[in-house]
Coordinates of N, CA and C in Angstrom, one line a residue:
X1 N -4.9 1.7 66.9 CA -4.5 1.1 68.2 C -5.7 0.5 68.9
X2 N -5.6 -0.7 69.4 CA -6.1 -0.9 70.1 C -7.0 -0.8 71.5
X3 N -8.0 -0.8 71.8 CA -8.3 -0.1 73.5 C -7.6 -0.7 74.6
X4 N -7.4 0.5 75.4 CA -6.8 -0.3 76.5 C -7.8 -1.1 77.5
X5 N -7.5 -2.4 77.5 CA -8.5 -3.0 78.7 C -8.2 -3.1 80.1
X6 N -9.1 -2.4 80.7 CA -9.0 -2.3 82.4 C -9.8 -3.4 83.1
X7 N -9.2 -3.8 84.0 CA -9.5 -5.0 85.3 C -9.7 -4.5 86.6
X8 N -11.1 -4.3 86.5 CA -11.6 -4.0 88.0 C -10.9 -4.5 88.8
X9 N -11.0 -3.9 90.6 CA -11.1 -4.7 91.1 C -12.3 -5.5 91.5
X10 N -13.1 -5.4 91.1 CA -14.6 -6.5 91.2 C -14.2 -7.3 90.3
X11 N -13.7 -7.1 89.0 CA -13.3 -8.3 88.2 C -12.7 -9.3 88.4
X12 N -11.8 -8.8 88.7 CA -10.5 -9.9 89.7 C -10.5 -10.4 90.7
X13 N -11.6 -10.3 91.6 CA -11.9 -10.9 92.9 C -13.5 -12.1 92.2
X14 N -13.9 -11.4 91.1 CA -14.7 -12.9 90.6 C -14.1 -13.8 89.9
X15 N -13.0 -13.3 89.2 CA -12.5 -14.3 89.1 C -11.7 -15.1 89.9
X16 N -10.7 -14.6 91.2 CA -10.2 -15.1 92.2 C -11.7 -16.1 92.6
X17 N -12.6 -15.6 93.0 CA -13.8 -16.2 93.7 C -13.6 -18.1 92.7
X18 N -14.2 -17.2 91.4 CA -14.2 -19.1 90.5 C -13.0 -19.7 90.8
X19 N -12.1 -19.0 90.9 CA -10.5 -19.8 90.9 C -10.6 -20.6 92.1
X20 N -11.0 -20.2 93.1 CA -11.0 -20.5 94.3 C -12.3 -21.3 94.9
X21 N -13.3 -21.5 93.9 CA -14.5 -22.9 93.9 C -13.5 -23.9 93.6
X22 N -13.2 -23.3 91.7 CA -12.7 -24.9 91.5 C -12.0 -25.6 91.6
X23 N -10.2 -24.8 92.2 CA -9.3 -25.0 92.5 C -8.6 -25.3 94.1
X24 N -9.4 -24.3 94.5 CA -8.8 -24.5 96.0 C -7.8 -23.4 96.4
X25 N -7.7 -23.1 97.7 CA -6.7 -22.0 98.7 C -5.6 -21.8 98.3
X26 N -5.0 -23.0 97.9 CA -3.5 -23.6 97.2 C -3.4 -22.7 95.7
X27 N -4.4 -22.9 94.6 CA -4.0 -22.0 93.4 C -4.4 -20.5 93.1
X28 N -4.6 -19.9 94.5 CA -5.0 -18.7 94.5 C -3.1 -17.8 94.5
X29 N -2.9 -17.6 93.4 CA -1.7 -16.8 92.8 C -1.6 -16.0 91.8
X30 N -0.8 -15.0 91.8 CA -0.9 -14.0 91.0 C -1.2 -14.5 89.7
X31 N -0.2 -15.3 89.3 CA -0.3 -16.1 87.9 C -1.2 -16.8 87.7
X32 N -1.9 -17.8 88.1 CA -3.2 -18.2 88.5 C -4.3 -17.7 88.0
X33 N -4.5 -15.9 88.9 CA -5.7 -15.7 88.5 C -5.5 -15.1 87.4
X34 N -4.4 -14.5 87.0 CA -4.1 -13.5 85.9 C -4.5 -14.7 84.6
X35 N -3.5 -15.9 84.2 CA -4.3 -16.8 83.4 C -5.5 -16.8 83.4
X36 N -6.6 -17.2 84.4 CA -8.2 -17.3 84.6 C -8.4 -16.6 83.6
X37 N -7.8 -15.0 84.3 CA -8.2 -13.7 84.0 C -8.2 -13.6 82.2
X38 N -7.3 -13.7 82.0 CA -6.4 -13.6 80.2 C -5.9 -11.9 80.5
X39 N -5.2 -12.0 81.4 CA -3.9 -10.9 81.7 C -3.0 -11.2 81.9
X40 N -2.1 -10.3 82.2 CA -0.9 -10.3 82.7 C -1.2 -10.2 84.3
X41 N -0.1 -10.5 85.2 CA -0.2 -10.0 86.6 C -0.2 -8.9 86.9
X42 N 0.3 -7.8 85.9 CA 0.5 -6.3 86.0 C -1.0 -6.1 86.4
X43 N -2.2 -6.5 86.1 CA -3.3 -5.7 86.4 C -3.7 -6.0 88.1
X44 N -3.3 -7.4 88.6 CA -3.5 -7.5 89.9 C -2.9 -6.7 90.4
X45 N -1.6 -6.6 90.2 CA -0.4 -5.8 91.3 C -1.2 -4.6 91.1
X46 N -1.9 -3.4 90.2 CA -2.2 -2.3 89.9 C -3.5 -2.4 91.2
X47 N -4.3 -3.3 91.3 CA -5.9 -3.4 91.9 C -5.0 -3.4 93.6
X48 N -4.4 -4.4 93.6 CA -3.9 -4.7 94.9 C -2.2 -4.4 95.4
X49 N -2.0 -4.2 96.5 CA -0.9 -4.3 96.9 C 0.1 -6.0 97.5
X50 N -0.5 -6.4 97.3 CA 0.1 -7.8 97.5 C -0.9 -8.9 97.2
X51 N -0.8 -10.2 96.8 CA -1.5 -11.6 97.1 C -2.1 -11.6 98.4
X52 N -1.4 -11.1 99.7 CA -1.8 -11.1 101.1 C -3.5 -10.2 101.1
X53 N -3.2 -9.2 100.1 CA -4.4 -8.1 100.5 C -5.7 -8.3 99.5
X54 N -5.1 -9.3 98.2 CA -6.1 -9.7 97.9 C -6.9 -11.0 98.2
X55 N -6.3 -11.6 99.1 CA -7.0 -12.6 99.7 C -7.8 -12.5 100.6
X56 N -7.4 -11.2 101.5 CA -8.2 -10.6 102.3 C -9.6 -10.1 101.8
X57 N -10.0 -9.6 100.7 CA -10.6 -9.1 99.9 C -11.8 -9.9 99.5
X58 N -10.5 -11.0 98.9 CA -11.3 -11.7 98.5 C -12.5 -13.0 99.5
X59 N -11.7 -13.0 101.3 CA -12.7 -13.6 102.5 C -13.4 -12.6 102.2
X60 N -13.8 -11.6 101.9 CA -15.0 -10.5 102.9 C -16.3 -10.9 101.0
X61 N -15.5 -10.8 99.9 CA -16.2 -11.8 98.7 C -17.1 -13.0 98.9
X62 N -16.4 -13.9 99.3 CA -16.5 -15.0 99.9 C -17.4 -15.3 101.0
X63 N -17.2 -14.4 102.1 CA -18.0 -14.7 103.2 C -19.5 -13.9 102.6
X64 N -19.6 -13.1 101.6 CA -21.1 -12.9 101.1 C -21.8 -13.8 100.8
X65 N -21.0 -14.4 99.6 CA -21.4 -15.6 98.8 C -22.0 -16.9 99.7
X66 N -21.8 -17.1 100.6 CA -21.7 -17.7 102.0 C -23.3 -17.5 102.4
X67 N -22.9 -16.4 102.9 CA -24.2 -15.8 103.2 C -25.6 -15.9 102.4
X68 N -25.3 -15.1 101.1 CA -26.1 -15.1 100.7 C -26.6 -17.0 100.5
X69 N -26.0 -18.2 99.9 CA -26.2 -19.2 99.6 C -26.7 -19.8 100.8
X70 N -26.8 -19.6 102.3 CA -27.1 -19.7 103.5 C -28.6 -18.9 104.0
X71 N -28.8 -18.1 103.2 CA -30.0 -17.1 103.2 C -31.0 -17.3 102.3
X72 N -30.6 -17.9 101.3 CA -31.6 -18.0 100.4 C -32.2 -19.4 100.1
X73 N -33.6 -19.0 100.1 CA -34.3 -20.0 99.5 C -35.7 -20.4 99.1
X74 N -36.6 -21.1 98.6 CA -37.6 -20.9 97.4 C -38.6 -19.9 98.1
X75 N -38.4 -18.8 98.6 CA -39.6 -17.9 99.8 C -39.5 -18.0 100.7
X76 N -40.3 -17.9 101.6 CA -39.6 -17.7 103.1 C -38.8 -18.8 103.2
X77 N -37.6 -18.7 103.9 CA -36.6 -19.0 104.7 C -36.6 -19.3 106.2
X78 N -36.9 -20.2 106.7 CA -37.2 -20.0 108.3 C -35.5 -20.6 109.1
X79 N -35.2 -20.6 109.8 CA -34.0 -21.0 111.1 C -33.2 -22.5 110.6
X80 N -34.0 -22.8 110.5 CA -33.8 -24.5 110.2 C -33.0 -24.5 109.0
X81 N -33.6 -24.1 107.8 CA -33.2 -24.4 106.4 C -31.9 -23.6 106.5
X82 N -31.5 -22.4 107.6 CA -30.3 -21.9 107.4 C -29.4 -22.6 107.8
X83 N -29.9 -23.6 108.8 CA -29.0 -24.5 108.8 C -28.6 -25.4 108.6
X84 N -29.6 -25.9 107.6 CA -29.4 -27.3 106.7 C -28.5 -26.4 105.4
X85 N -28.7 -25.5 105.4 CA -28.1 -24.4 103.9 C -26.5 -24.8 104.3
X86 N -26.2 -24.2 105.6 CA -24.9 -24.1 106.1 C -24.2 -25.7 106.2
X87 N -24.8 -26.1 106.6 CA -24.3 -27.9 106.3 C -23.9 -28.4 104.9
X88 N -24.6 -27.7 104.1 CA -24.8 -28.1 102.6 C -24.2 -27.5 102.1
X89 N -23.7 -26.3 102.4 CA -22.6 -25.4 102.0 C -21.3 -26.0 102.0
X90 N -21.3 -26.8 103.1 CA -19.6 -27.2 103.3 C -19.5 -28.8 102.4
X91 N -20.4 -29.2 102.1 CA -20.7 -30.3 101.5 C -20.2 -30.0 99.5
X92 N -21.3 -28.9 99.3 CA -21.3 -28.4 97.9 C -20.3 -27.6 97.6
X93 N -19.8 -26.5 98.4 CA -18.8 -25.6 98.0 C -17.6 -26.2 99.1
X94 N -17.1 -26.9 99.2 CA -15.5 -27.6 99.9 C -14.5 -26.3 99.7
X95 N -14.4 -25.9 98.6 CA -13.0 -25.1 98.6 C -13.5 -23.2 99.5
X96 N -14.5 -23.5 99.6 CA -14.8 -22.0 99.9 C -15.1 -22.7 101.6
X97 N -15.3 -23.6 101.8 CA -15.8 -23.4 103.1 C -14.6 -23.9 103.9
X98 N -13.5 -24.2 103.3 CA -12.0 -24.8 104.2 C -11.2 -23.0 103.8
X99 N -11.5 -22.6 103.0 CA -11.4 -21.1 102.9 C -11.5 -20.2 104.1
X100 N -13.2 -20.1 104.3 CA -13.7 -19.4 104.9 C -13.1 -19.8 106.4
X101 N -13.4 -21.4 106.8 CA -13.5 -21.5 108.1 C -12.5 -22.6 108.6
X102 N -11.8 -22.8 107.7 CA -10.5 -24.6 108.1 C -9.3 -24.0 107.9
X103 N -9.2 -22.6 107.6 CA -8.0 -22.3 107.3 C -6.9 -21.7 108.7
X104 N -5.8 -21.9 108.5 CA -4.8 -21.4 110.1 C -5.3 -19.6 110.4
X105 N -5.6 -19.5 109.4 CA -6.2 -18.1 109.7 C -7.3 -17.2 110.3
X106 N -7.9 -18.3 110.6 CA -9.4 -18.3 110.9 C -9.7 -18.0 112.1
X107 N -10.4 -16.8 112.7 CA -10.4 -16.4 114.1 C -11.7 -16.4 114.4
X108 N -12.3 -16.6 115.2 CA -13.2 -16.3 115.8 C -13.9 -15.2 116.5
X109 N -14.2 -14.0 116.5 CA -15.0 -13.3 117.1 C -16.3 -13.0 117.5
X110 N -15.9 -13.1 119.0 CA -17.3 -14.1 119.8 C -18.3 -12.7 119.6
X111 N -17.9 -11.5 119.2 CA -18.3 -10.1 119.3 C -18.9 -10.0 118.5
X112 N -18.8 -10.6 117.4 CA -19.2 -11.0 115.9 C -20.0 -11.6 115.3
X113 N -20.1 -12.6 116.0 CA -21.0 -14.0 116.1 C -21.9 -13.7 116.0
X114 N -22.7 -12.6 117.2 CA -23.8 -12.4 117.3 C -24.4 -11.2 116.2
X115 N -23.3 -10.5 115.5 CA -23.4 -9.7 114.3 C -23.3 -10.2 113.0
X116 N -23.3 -11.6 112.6 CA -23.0 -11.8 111.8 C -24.0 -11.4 110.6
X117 N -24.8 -11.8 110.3 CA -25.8 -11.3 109.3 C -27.5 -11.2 110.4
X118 N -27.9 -10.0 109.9 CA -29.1 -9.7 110.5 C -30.0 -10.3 110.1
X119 N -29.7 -10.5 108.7 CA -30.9 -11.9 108.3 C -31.5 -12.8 109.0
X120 N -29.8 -13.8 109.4 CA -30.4 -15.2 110.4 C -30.8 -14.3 111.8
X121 N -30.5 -13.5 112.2 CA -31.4 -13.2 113.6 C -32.3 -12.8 113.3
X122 N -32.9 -12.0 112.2 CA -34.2 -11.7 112.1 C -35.4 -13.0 111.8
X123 N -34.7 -14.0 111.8 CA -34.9 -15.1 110.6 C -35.4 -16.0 112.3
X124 N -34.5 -15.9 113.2 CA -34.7 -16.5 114.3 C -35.9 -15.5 114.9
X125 N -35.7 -14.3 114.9 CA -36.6 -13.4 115.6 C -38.8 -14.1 115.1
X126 N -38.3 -14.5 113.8 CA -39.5 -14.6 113.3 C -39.7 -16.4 113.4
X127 N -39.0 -17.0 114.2 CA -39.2 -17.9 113.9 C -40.4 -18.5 115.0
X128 N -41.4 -19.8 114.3 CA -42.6 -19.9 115.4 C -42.3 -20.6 116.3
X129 N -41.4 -21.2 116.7 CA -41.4 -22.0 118.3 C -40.9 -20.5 119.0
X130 N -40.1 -19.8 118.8 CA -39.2 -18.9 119.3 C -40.4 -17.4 119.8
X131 N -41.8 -17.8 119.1 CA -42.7 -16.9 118.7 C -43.6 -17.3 120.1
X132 N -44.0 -18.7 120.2 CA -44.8 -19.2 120.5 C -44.3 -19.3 122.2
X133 N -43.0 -19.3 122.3 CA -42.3 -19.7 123.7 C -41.5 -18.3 124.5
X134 N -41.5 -17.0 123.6 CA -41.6 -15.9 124.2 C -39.8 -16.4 124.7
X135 N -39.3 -16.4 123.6 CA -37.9 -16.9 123.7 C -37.1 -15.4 123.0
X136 N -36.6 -14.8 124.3 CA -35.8 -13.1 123.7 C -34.5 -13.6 123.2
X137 N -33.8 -14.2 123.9 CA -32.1 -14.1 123.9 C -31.4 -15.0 122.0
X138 N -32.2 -14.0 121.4 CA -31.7 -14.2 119.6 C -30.3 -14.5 119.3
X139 N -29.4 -13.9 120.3 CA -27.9 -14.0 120.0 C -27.5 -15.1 120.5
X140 N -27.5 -15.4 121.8 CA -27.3 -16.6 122.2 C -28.6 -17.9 121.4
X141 N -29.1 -18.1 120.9 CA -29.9 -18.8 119.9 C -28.9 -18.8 118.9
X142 N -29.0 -18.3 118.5 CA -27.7 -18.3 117.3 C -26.2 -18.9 117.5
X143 N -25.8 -18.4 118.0 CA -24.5 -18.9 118.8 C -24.3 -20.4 119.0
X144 N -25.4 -20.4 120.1 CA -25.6 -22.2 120.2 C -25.7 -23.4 119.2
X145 N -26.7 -22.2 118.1 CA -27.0 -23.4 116.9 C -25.7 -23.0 116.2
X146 N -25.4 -22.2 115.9 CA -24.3 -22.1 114.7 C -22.9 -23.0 115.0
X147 N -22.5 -23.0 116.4 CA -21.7 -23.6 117.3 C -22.1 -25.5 116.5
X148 N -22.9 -26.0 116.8 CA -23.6 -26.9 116.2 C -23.2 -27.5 114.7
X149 N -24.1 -26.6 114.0 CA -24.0 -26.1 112.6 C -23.1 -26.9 112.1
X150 N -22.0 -25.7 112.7 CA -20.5 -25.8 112.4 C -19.7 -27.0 112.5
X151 N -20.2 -27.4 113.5 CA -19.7 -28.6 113.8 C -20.0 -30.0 113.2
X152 N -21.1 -29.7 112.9 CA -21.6 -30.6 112.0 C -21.1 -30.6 110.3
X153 N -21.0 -29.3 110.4 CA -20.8 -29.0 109.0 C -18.9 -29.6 108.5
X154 N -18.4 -29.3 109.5 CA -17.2 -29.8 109.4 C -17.5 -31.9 109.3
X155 N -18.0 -32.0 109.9 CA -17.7 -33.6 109.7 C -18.4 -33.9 108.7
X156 N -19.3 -33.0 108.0 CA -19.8 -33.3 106.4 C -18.9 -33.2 105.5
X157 N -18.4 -32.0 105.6 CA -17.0 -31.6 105.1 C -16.2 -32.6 104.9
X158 N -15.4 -33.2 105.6 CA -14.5 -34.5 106.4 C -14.9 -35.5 106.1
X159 N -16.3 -35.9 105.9 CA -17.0 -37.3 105.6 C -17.0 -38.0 104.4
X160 N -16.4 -38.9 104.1 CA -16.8 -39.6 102.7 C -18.0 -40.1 102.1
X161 N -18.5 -40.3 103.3 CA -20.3 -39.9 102.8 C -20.6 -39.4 103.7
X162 N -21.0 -37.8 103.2 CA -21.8 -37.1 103.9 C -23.1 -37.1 104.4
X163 N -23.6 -36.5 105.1 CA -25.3 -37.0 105.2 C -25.8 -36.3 104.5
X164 N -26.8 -36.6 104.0 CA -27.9 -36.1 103.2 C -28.7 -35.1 103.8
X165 N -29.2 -34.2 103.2 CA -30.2 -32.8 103.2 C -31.2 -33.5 104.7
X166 N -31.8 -34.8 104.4 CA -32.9 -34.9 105.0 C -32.2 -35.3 106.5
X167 N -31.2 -36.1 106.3 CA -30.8 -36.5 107.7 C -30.4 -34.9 108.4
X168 N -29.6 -34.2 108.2 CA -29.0 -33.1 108.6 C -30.3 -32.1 109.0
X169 N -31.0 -32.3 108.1 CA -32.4 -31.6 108.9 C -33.0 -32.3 110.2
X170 N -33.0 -33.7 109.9 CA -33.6 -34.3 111.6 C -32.4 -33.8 112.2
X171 N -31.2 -34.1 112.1 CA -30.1 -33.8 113.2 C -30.5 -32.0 113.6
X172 N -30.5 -31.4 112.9 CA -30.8 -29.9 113.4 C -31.9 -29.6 113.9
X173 N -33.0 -30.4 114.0 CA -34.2 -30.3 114.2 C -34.2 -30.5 115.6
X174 N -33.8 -32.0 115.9 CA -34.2 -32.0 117.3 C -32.5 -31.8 117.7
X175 N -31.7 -30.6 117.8 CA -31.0 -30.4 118.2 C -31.5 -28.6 118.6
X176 N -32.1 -28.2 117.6 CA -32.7 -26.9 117.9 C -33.8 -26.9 119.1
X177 N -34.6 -27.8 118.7 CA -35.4 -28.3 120.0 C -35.0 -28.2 121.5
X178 N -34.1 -29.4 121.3 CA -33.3 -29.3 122.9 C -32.6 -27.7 123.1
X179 N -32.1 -26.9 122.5 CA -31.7 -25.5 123.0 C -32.4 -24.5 123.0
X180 N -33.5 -24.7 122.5 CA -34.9 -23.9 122.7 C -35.4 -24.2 123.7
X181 N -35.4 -25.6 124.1 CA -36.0 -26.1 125.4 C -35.4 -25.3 126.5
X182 N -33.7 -26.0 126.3 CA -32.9 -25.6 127.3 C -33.4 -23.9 127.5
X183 N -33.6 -23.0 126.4 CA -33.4 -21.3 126.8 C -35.0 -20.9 127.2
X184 N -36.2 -21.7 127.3 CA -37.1 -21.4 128.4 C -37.4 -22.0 129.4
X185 N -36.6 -22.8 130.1 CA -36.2 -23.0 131.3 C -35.8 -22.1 132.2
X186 N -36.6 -21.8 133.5 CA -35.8 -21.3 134.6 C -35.0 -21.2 135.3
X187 N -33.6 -20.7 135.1 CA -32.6 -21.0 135.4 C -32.4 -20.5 137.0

C-alpha cells in the first residue's frame, strides 16, 4: 500500500501564497488550491475550517512576505529604501498588494501602525538625519511616511507606467525631508 501523504498547514498556505502571486484574490478556492496542490480539497477542509479562515491565515502569510520583501536589502537597509521597497512592492507583487491593502476588507489600525514591524522603527530610530536632528517621535515618523508611501504606492499600482525605482526615491526623498523638517520645528 501506498503512504499516506499529509498536507500541512504550512504547505497549503504556500501554496495558497503562489496561487495568490500568480493568480489573484479571485482564484483563491478550495479547488484552486487543492489542483496547485495535486490534492483533493479533503486536505484543506482537514487544515482549515472554511475558505473564510484560510484566507485569514493566509493575510498574516502574506503580510510577512510583505515585510520581509520591504526589509530587506544588499546590507544595511536605511528608512528610505523601505520605502522605495514598499512602492516597488505594489509595482512587482500586484496580486499581494490589492490583497493585502485594496481589498473591502482592509482596516486600518491606527494602534497598529505604529506596531507594525520593529524593524522599520528601529530602521528610523537609526536613521542619520533622525540622528543628527535629535528627532524622538519614531511613530509618528512612520505614520506620516507610510501614510505617503501608501499613497504613492497605490498610484504605482493604478499607473500604466509606473515610476521607476529612481524617481520614487526622489519623490520619498524630499518628501521625508519636508516631515523631518516639519517634526523639528517648534510647535
Amino acid at each position: 500500500m501506498p503512504p499516506k501523504v499529509i498536507y500541512e498547514k504550512e504547505t497549503l498556505l504556500k501554496t495558497a501564497l503562489s496561487l495568490l502571486r500568480d493568480k489573484g484574490q479571485e482564484s483563491l478556492t478550495a479547488r484552486n488550491i487543492a489542483k496547485r496542490q495535486g490534492c483533493s480539497t479533503h486536505p484543506i477542509y482537514s487544515e482549515f475550517n472554511s475558505i473564510k479562515e484560510l484566507k485569514a491565515e493566509l493575510y498574516k502569510v502574506s503580510y510577512e512576505y510583505f515585510t520581509n520583501f520591504i526589509t530587506t536589502g544588499n546590507g544595511k537597509i536605511d528608512f528610505l529604501d523601505i520605502g522605495v521597497n514598499y512602492v516597488l512592492f505594489s509595482k512587482k507583487e500586484k496580486n499581494l498588494f490589492s490583497f493585502l491593502f485594496l481589498n473591502k476588507n482592509f482596516e486600518i489600525n491606527l494602534e497598529d501602525v505604529g506596531k507594525i514591524d520593529r524593524k522599520i522603527i528601529k530602521s528610523i530610530r537609526e536613521d542619520e538625519y533622525v540622528q543628527n536632528n535629535s528627532i524622538e517621535n519614531h511613530d509618528e515618523i512612520f505614520f506620516n511616511l507610510w501614510v505617503f508611501a501608501h499613497g504613492l504606492a497605490t498610484l504605482t499600482y493604478n499607473s500604466k507606467e509606473p515610476f521607476n525605482e529612481k524617481v520614487i526615491r526622489r519623490i520619498l526623498e524630499k518628501t521625508g525631508d519636508l516631515i523631518y523638517k516639519g517634526m523639528t520645528v517648534k510647535q
